[in-house]
mmCIF file with all atom_site columns, C-alpha atoms and ligand atoms in Angstrom:
data_model
loop_
_atom_site.group_PDB
_atom_site.id
_atom_site.type_symbol
_atom_site.label_atom_id
_atom_site.label_alt_id
_atom_site.label_comp_id
_atom_site.label_asym_id
_atom_site.label_entity_id
_atom_site.label_seq_id
_atom_site.pdbx_PDB_ins_code
_atom_site.Cartn_x
_atom_site.Cartn_y
_atom_site.Cartn_z
_atom_site.occupancy
_atom_site.B_iso_or_equiv
_atom_site.pdbx_formal_charge
_atom_site.auth_seq_id
_atom_site.auth_comp_id
_atom_site.auth_asym_id
_atom_site.auth_atom_id
_atom_site.pdbx_PDB_model_num
ATOM   1   C CA  . MET A 1 1   ? 119.550 101.754 91.796  1.00 49.00 ? 1   MET A CA  1
ATOM   2   C CA  . SER A 1 2   ? 118.636 102.977 95.259  1.00 48.00 ? 2   SER A CA  1
ATOM   3   C CA  . ALA A 1 3   ? 120.945 103.205 98.231  1.00 54.00 ? 3   ALA A CA  1
ATOM   4   C CA  . GLN A 1 4   ? 119.976 101.009 101.159 1.00 48.00 ? 4   GLN A CA  1
ATOM   5   C CA  . SER A 1 5   ? 120.414 103.212 104.196 1.00 59.00 ? 5   SER A CA  1
ATOM   6   C CA  . THR A 1 6   ? 118.578 101.347 106.927 1.00 78.00 ? 6   THR A CA  1
ATOM   7   C CA  . THR A 1 7   ? 118.302 97.741  108.020 1.00 90.00 ? 7   THR A CA  1
ATOM   8   C CA  . PRO A 1 8   ? 115.400 96.114  106.168 1.00 95.00 ? 8   PRO A CA  1
ATOM   9   C CA  . LEU A 1 9   ? 112.373 95.349  108.334 1.00 97.00 ? 9   LEU A CA  1
ATOM   10  C CA  . VAL A 1 10  ? 110.172 92.295  107.810 1.00 98.00 ? 10  VAL A CA  1
ATOM   11  C CA  . ARG A 1 11  ? 106.579 92.260  109.025 1.00 98.00 ? 11  ARG A CA  1
ATOM   12  C CA  . ARG A 1 12  ? 103.721 89.791  108.764 1.00 98.00 ? 12  ARG A CA  1
ATOM   13  C CA  . VAL A 1 13  ? 100.489 91.294  107.436 1.00 98.00 ? 13  VAL A CA  1
ATOM   14  C CA  . ASP A 1 14  ? 97.839  88.745  108.385 1.00 97.00 ? 14  ASP A CA  1
ATOM   15  C CA  . ALA A 1 15  ? 94.974  90.524  106.622 1.00 97.00 ? 15  ALA A CA  1
ATOM   16  C CA  . ARG A 1 16  ? 96.822  90.257  103.306 1.00 97.00 ? 16  ARG A CA  1
ATOM   17  C CA  . HIS A 1 17  ? 98.278  86.797  103.928 1.00 98.00 ? 17  HIS A CA  1
ATOM   18  C CA  . ARG A 1 18  ? 101.819 87.922  103.347 1.00 98.00 ? 18  ARG A CA  1
ATOM   19  C CA  . TYR A 1 19  ? 105.099 89.066  104.816 1.00 98.00 ? 19  TYR A CA  1
ATOM   20  C CA  . GLU A 1 20  ? 106.471 92.366  103.590 1.00 98.00 ? 20  GLU A CA  1
ATOM   21  C CA  . ILE A 1 21  ? 110.005 93.719  103.616 1.00 98.00 ? 21  ILE A CA  1
ATOM   22  C CA  . LEU A 1 22  ? 110.424 97.441  104.173 1.00 98.00 ? 22  LEU A CA  1
ATOM   23  C CA  . VAL A 1 23  ? 113.432 99.525  103.200 1.00 96.00 ? 23  VAL A CA  1
ATOM   24  C CA  . ASP A 1 24  ? 113.451 103.103 104.446 1.00 93.00 ? 24  ASP A CA  1
ATOM   25  C CA  . ASP A 1 25  ? 109.836 102.545 105.594 1.00 93.00 ? 25  ASP A CA  1
ATOM   26  C CA  . LYS A 1 26  ? 108.684 101.659 102.081 1.00 96.00 ? 26  LYS A CA  1
ATOM   27  C CA  . ARG A 1 27  ? 107.597 98.225  100.904 1.00 97.00 ? 27  ARG A CA  1
ATOM   28  C CA  . ALA A 1 28  ? 110.310 96.688  98.732  1.00 98.00 ? 28  ALA A CA  1
ATOM   29  C CA  . GLY A 1 29  ? 108.863 93.182  98.354  1.00 98.00 ? 29  GLY A CA  1
ATOM   30  C CA  . LEU A 1 30  ? 106.655 90.454  99.719  1.00 98.00 ? 30  LEU A CA  1
ATOM   31  C CA  . THR A 1 31  ? 106.188 86.734  100.109 1.00 98.00 ? 31  THR A CA  1
ATOM   32  C CA  . ALA A 1 32  ? 102.578 85.586  99.941  1.00 98.00 ? 32  ALA A CA  1
ATOM   33  C CA  . TYR A 1 33  ? 100.958 82.571  101.584 1.00 98.00 ? 33  TYR A CA  1
ATOM   34  C CA  . ARG A 1 34  ? 97.737  80.851  102.459 1.00 98.00 ? 34  ARG A CA  1
ATOM   35  C CA  . ASP A 1 35  ? 97.279  78.801  105.627 1.00 98.00 ? 35  ASP A CA  1
ATOM   36  C CA  . ARG A 1 36  ? 95.905  75.296  105.497 1.00 97.00 ? 36  ARG A CA  1
ATOM   37  C CA  . ASP A 1 37  ? 95.440  74.152  109.078 1.00 95.00 ? 37  ASP A CA  1
ATOM   38  C CA  . ASP A 1 38  ? 98.947  74.195  110.562 1.00 97.00 ? 38  ASP A CA  1
ATOM   39  C CA  . ARG A 1 39  ? 100.677 74.504  107.178 1.00 98.00 ? 39  ARG A CA  1
ATOM   40  C CA  . ARG A 1 40  ? 101.715 77.848  105.716 1.00 98.00 ? 40  ARG A CA  1
ATOM   41  C CA  . VAL A 1 41  ? 101.746 77.440  101.936 1.00 98.00 ? 41  VAL A CA  1
ATOM   42  C CA  . PHE A 1 42  ? 104.081 79.970  100.298 1.00 98.00 ? 42  PHE A CA  1
ATOM   43  C CA  . PHE A 1 43  ? 103.193 80.524  96.643  1.00 98.00 ? 43  PHE A CA  1
ATOM   44  C CA  . HIS A 1 44  ? 104.793 83.783  95.453  1.00 98.00 ? 44  HIS A CA  1
ATOM   45  C CA  . THR A 1 45  ? 107.765 85.981  96.334  1.00 98.00 ? 45  THR A CA  1
ATOM   46  C CA  . GLU A 1 46  ? 108.681 89.228  94.648  1.00 98.00 ? 46  GLU A CA  1
ATOM   47  C CA  . ILE A 1 47  ? 111.155 92.048  95.180  1.00 98.00 ? 47  ILE A CA  1
ATOM   48  C CA  . ASP A 1 48  ? 110.715 95.375  93.410  1.00 98.00 ? 48  ASP A CA  1
ATOM   49  C CA  . ASP A 1 49  ? 113.098 95.912  90.497  1.00 97.00 ? 49  ASP A CA  1
ATOM   50  C CA  . ALA A 1 50  ? 114.687 98.883  92.259  1.00 96.00 ? 50  ALA A CA  1
ATOM   51  C CA  . HIS A 1 51  ? 115.894 96.558  95.034  1.00 96.00 ? 51  HIS A CA  1
ATOM   52  C CA  . ALA A 1 52  ? 116.687 93.417  93.044  1.00 96.00 ? 52  ALA A CA  1
ATOM   53  C CA  . GLY A 1 53  ? 119.898 91.499  93.608  1.00 95.00 ? 53  GLY A CA  1
ATOM   54  C CA  . GLN A 1 54  ? 120.606 92.964  97.064  1.00 95.00 ? 54  GLN A CA  1
ATOM   55  C CA  . GLY A 1 55  ? 119.739 89.833  99.000  1.00 96.00 ? 55  GLY A CA  1
ATOM   56  C CA  . LEU A 1 56  ? 116.381 91.179  100.168 1.00 98.00 ? 56  LEU A CA  1
ATOM   57  C CA  . ALA A 1 57  ? 114.435 88.081  99.147  1.00 98.00 ? 57  ALA A CA  1
ATOM   58  C CA  . ALA A 1 58  ? 116.767 85.966  101.263 1.00 98.00 ? 58  ALA A CA  1
ATOM   59  C CA  . ILE A 1 59  ? 116.278 88.244  104.309 1.00 98.00 ? 59  ILE A CA  1
ATOM   60  C CA  . LEU A 1 60  ? 112.506 88.269  103.788 1.00 98.00 ? 60  LEU A CA  1
ATOM   61  C CA  . VAL A 1 61  ? 112.134 84.513  103.400 1.00 98.00 ? 61  VAL A CA  1
ATOM   62  C CA  . GLU A 1 62  ? 114.537 83.673  106.226 1.00 98.00 ? 62  GLU A CA  1
ATOM   63  C CA  . GLN A 1 63  ? 112.555 85.846  108.651 1.00 98.00 ? 63  GLN A CA  1
ATOM   64  C CA  . ALA A 1 64  ? 109.208 84.581  107.347 1.00 98.00 ? 64  ALA A CA  1
ATOM   65  C CA  . LEU A 1 65  ? 110.241 80.949  107.811 1.00 98.00 ? 65  LEU A CA  1
ATOM   66  C CA  . THR A 1 66  ? 111.593 81.734  111.286 1.00 98.00 ? 66  THR A CA  1
ATOM   67  C CA  . ASP A 1 67  ? 108.192 83.229  112.109 1.00 98.00 ? 67  ASP A CA  1
ATOM   68  C CA  . VAL A 1 68  ? 106.488 80.069  110.846 1.00 98.00 ? 68  VAL A CA  1
ATOM   69  C CA  . ARG A 1 69  ? 108.595 78.025  113.244 1.00 98.00 ? 69  ARG A CA  1
ATOM   70  C CA  . ALA A 1 70  ? 107.864 80.403  116.130 1.00 98.00 ? 70  ALA A CA  1
ATOM   71  C CA  . SER A 1 71  ? 104.153 80.029  115.367 1.00 97.00 ? 71  SER A CA  1
ATOM   72  C CA  . GLY A 1 72  ? 104.419 76.231  115.646 1.00 98.00 ? 72  GLY A CA  1
ATOM   73  C CA  . MET A 1 73  ? 103.445 75.828  111.996 1.00 98.00 ? 73  MET A CA  1
ATOM   74  C CA  . ARG A 1 74  ? 104.945 74.016  109.001 1.00 98.00 ? 74  ARG A CA  1
ATOM   75  C CA  . ILE A 1 75  ? 106.140 75.211  105.576 1.00 98.00 ? 75  ILE A CA  1
ATOM   76  C CA  . VAL A 1 76  ? 104.940 74.128  102.130 1.00 98.00 ? 76  VAL A CA  1
ATOM   77  C CA  . PRO A 1 77  ? 107.173 75.722  99.439  1.00 98.00 ? 77  PRO A CA  1
ATOM   78  C CA  . VAL A 1 78  ? 105.107 76.111  96.268  1.00 98.00 ? 78  VAL A CA  1
ATOM   79  C CA  . CYS A 1 79  ? 106.998 79.326  95.422  1.00 98.00 ? 79  CYS A CA  1
ATOM   80  C CA  . PRO A 1 80  ? 110.153 78.360  93.447  1.00 98.00 ? 80  PRO A CA  1
ATOM   81  C CA  . TYR A 1 81  ? 112.237 80.956  95.273  1.00 98.00 ? 81  TYR A CA  1
ATOM   82  C CA  . VAL A 1 82  ? 111.234 79.565  98.689  1.00 98.00 ? 82  VAL A CA  1
ATOM   83  C CA  . ALA A 1 83  ? 111.890 76.014  97.441  1.00 98.00 ? 83  ALA A CA  1
ATOM   84  C CA  . GLU A 1 84  ? 115.403 77.004  96.304  1.00 98.00 ? 84  GLU A CA  1
ATOM   85  C CA  . PHE A 1 85  ? 116.022 78.846  99.575  1.00 98.00 ? 85  PHE A CA  1
ATOM   86  C CA  . LEU A 1 86  ? 115.099 75.730  101.549 1.00 98.00 ? 86  LEU A CA  1
ATOM   87  C CA  . LYS A 1 87  ? 117.601 73.632  99.579  1.00 97.00 ? 87  LYS A CA  1
ATOM   88  C CA  . LYS A 1 88  ? 120.344 75.990  100.755 1.00 97.00 ? 88  LYS A CA  1
ATOM   89  C CA  . HIS A 1 89  ? 119.022 76.396  104.321 1.00 95.00 ? 89  HIS A CA  1
ATOM   90  C CA  . GLN A 1 90  ? 118.497 72.931  105.699 1.00 95.00 ? 90  GLN A CA  1
ATOM   91  C CA  . GLU A 1 91  ? 117.751 74.243  109.179 1.00 96.00 ? 91  GLU A CA  1
ATOM   92  C CA  . PHE A 1 92  ? 114.095 74.406  108.103 1.00 98.00 ? 92  PHE A CA  1
ATOM   93  C CA  . THR A 1 93  ? 113.908 70.836  106.763 1.00 97.00 ? 93  THR A CA  1
ATOM   94  C CA  . ASP A 1 94  ? 112.286 69.516  109.933 1.00 98.00 ? 94  ASP A CA  1
ATOM   95  C CA  . ILE A 1 95  ? 109.262 71.792  109.474 1.00 98.00 ? 95  ILE A CA  1
ATOM   96  C CA  . THR A 1 96  ? 108.959 71.530  105.675 1.00 98.00 ? 96  THR A CA  1
ATOM   97  C CA  . ASP A 1 97  ? 106.277 69.434  103.970 1.00 98.00 ? 97  ASP A CA  1
ATOM   98  C CA  . PRO A 1 98  ? 106.278 68.408  100.297 1.00 97.00 ? 98  PRO A CA  1
ATOM   99  C CA  . VAL A 1 99  ? 104.248 70.130  97.602  1.00 98.00 ? 99  VAL A CA  1
ATOM   100 C CA  . THR A 1 100 ? 101.587 67.608  96.554  1.00 98.00 ? 100 THR A CA  1
ATOM   101 C CA  . PRO A 1 101 ? 99.040  67.741  93.702  1.00 98.00 ? 101 PRO A CA  1
ATOM   102 C CA  . GLU A 1 102 ? 96.364  67.907  96.376  1.00 97.00 ? 102 GLU A CA  1
ATOM   103 C CA  . VAL A 1 103 ? 97.915  71.032  97.932  1.00 97.00 ? 103 VAL A CA  1
ATOM   104 C CA  . LEU A 1 104 ? 98.190  72.650  94.488  1.00 98.00 ? 104 LEU A CA  1
ATOM   105 C CA  . THR A 1 105 ? 94.508  71.979  93.782  1.00 98.00 ? 105 THR A CA  1
ATOM   106 C CA  . TRP A 1 106 ? 93.579  73.410  97.172  1.00 98.00 ? 106 TRP A CA  1
ATOM   107 C CA  . LEU A 1 107 ? 95.760  76.482  96.523  1.00 98.00 ? 107 LEU A CA  1
ATOM   108 C CA  . ASP A 1 108 ? 94.191  77.114  93.116  1.00 97.00 ? 108 ASP A CA  1
ATOM   109 C CA  . ALA A 1 109 ? 90.761  77.100  94.732  1.00 97.00 ? 109 ALA A CA  1
ATOM   110 C CA  . GLN A 1 110 ? 91.948  79.461  97.471  1.00 97.00 ? 110 GLN A CA  1
ATOM   111 C CA  . LEU A 1 111 ? 93.305  81.882  94.874  1.00 96.00 ? 111 LEU A CA  1
ATOM   112 C CA  . GLY A 1 112 ? 90.286  81.544  92.598  1.00 94.00 ? 112 GLY A CA  1
ATOM   113 C CA  . ARG A 1 113 ? 92.247  80.314  89.628  1.00 87.00 ? 113 ARG A CA  1
HETATM 114 C C1  . LIG B 2 .   ? 113.115 86.044  92.563  1.00 65.63 ? 1   LIG B C1  1
HETATM 115 C C2  . LIG B 2 .   ? 113.240 87.370  93.327  1.00 65.63 ? 1   LIG B C2  1
HETATM 116 C C3  . LIG B 2 .   ? 112.191 87.405  94.424  1.00 65.63 ? 1   LIG B C3  1
HETATM 117 C C4  . LIG B 2 .   ? 114.648 87.426  93.939  1.00 65.63 ? 1   LIG B C4  1
HETATM 118 O O1  . LIG B 2 .   ? 114.762 88.624  94.705  1.00 65.63 ? 1   LIG B O1  1
HETATM 119 P P1  . LIG B 2 .   ? 116.212 89.211  95.123  1.00 65.63 ? 1   LIG B P1  1
HETATM 120 O O2  . LIG B 2 .   ? 116.072 90.047  96.348  1.00 65.63 ? 1   LIG B O2  1
HETATM 121 O O3  . LIG B 2 .   ? 116.837 89.837  93.950  1.00 65.63 ? 1   LIG B O3  1
HETATM 122 O O4  . LIG B 2 .   ? 116.949 87.858  95.500  1.00 65.63 ? 1   LIG B O4  1
HETATM 123 P P2  . LIG B 2 .   ? 118.226 87.661  96.425  1.00 65.63 ? 1   LIG B P2  1
HETATM 124 O O5  . LIG B 2 .   ? 119.238 88.736  96.078  1.00 65.63 ? 1   LIG B O5  1
HETATM 125 O O6  . LIG B 2 .   ? 117.856 87.508  97.851  1.00 65.63 ? 1   LIG B O6  1
HETATM 126 O O7  . LIG B 2 .   ? 118.652 86.237  95.914  1.00 65.63 ? 1   LIG B O7  1
HETATM 127 C C5  . LIG B 2 .   ? 119.089 86.016  94.599  1.00 65.63 ? 1   LIG B C5  1
HETATM 128 C C6  . LIG B 2 .   ? 119.004 84.538  94.403  1.00 65.63 ? 1   LIG B C6  1
HETATM 129 O O8  . LIG B 2 .   ? 117.680 84.212  93.956  1.00 65.63 ? 1   LIG B O8  1
HETATM 130 C C7  . LIG B 2 .   ? 117.755 83.256  92.933  1.00 65.63 ? 1   LIG B C7  1
HETATM 131 N N1  . LIG B 2 .   ? 116.565 83.393  92.082  1.00 65.63 ? 1   LIG B N1  1
HETATM 132 C C8  . LIG B 2 .   ? 116.280 84.392  91.258  1.00 65.63 ? 1   LIG B C8  1
HETATM 133 N N2  . LIG B 2 .   ? 115.111 84.166  90.650  1.00 65.63 ? 1   LIG B N2  1
HETATM 134 C C9  . LIG B 2 .   ? 114.642 82.991  91.107  1.00 65.63 ? 1   LIG B C9  1
HETATM 135 C C10 . LIG B 2 .   ? 113.479 82.215  90.836  1.00 65.63 ? 1   LIG B C10 1
HETATM 136 N N3  . LIG B 2 .   ? 112.531 82.621  89.983  1.00 65.63 ? 1   LIG B N3  1
HETATM 137 N N4  . LIG B 2 .   ? 113.324 81.037  91.480  1.00 65.63 ? 1   LIG B N4  1
HETATM 138 C C11 . LIG B 2 .   ? 114.262 80.616  92.356  1.00 65.63 ? 1   LIG B C11 1
HETATM 139 N N5  . LIG B 2 .   ? 115.386 81.313  92.658  1.00 65.63 ? 1   LIG B N5  1
HETATM 140 C C12 . LIG B 2 .   ? 115.572 82.486  92.020  1.00 65.63 ? 1   LIG B C12 1
HETATM 141 C C13 . LIG B 2 .   ? 119.038 83.598  92.225  1.00 65.63 ? 1   LIG B C13 1
HETATM 142 O O9  . LIG B 2 .   ? 119.514 82.472  91.533  1.00 65.63 ? 1   LIG B O9  1
HETATM 143 C C14 . LIG B 2 .   ? 119.964 83.990  93.389  1.00 65.63 ? 1   LIG B C14 1
HETATM 144 O O10 . LIG B 2 .   ? 120.544 82.804  93.913  1.00 65.63 ? 1   LIG B O10 1
HETATM 145 P P3  . LIG B 2 .   ? 122.016 82.829  94.595  1.00 65.63 ? 1   LIG B P3  1
HETATM 146 O O11 . LIG B 2 .   ? 121.898 83.686  95.834  1.00 65.63 ? 1   LIG B O11 1
HETATM 147 O O12 . LIG B 2 .   ? 122.281 81.406  94.915  1.00 65.63 ? 1   LIG B O12 1
HETATM 148 O O13 . LIG B 2 .   ? 122.929 83.422  93.571  1.00 65.63 ? 1   LIG B O13 1
HETATM 149 C C15 . LIG B 2 .   ? 113.088 88.596  92.391  1.00 65.63 ? 1   LIG B C15 1
HETATM 150 O O14 . LIG B 2 .   ? 114.027 88.494  91.340  1.00 65.63 ? 1   LIG B O14 1
HETATM 151 C C16 . LIG B 2 .   ? 111.693 88.727  91.791  1.00 65.63 ? 1   LIG B C16 1
HETATM 152 O O15 . LIG B 2 .   ? 110.843 89.408  92.353  1.00 65.63 ? 1   LIG B O15 1
HETATM 153 N N6  . LIG B 2 .   ? 111.449 88.114  90.630  1.00 65.63 ? 1   LIG B N6  1
HETATM 154 C C17 . LIG B 2 .   ? 110.159 88.186  89.949  1.00 65.63 ? 1   LIG B C17 1
HETATM 155 C C18 . LIG B 2 .   ? 109.119 87.286  90.619  1.00 65.63 ? 1   LIG B C18 1
HETATM 156 C C19 . LIG B 2 .   ? 109.581 85.844  90.719  1.00 65.63 ? 1   LIG B C19 1
HETATM 157 O O16 . LIG B 2 .   ? 110.043 85.250  89.747  1.00 65.63 ? 1   LIG B O16 1
HETATM 158 N N7  . LIG B 2 .   ? 109.434 85.265  91.937  1.00 65.63 ? 1   LIG B N7  1
HETATM 159 C C20 . LIG B 2 .   ? 109.914 83.911  92.230  1.00 65.63 ? 1   LIG B C20 1
HETATM 160 C C21 . LIG B 2 .   ? 108.892 82.882  91.979  1.00 65.63 ? 1   LIG B C21 1
HETATM 161 S S1  . LIG B 2 .   ? 107.350 83.159  92.807  1.00 65.63 ? 1   LIG B S1  1
#
């Protein structure tokens, strides 16, 4: 268990297609996406074990989704954590699109799987 001494910082890392959350200047987790036109497709979120259960995923995803709105884009929540978050935070409903089989096929091709 590590003490959280500073306010977590969220940053978008375009080159890696992800947002990262930093605690004490070290990466503690990420939420990964691919962009399809104006839709940001979130497919995986993870927080390091050392920081689990401290609400960091919620901070990370809330700031990432706020950035999506600021960018004039829309959200597609393939990641189960992001999908659950959106159920509890309906303020993003207006910019959320459904996960369709077609998006999943596109995502698999993007990720080479
Ligand atoms: C899921 C994960 C990102 C949560 O990180 P965290 O910082 O501990 O999460 P928070 O403290 O912000 O939030 C905990 C909440 O996440 C929910 N949660 C945990 N695992 C989840 C999952 N796989 N899918 C959806 N929600 C999940 C919990 O039920 C809890 O909900 P509550 O706040 O209503 O009680 C982290 O446990 C993790 O990295 N897990 C391994 C990777 C993974 O399964 N990622 C999700 C699917 S891509």
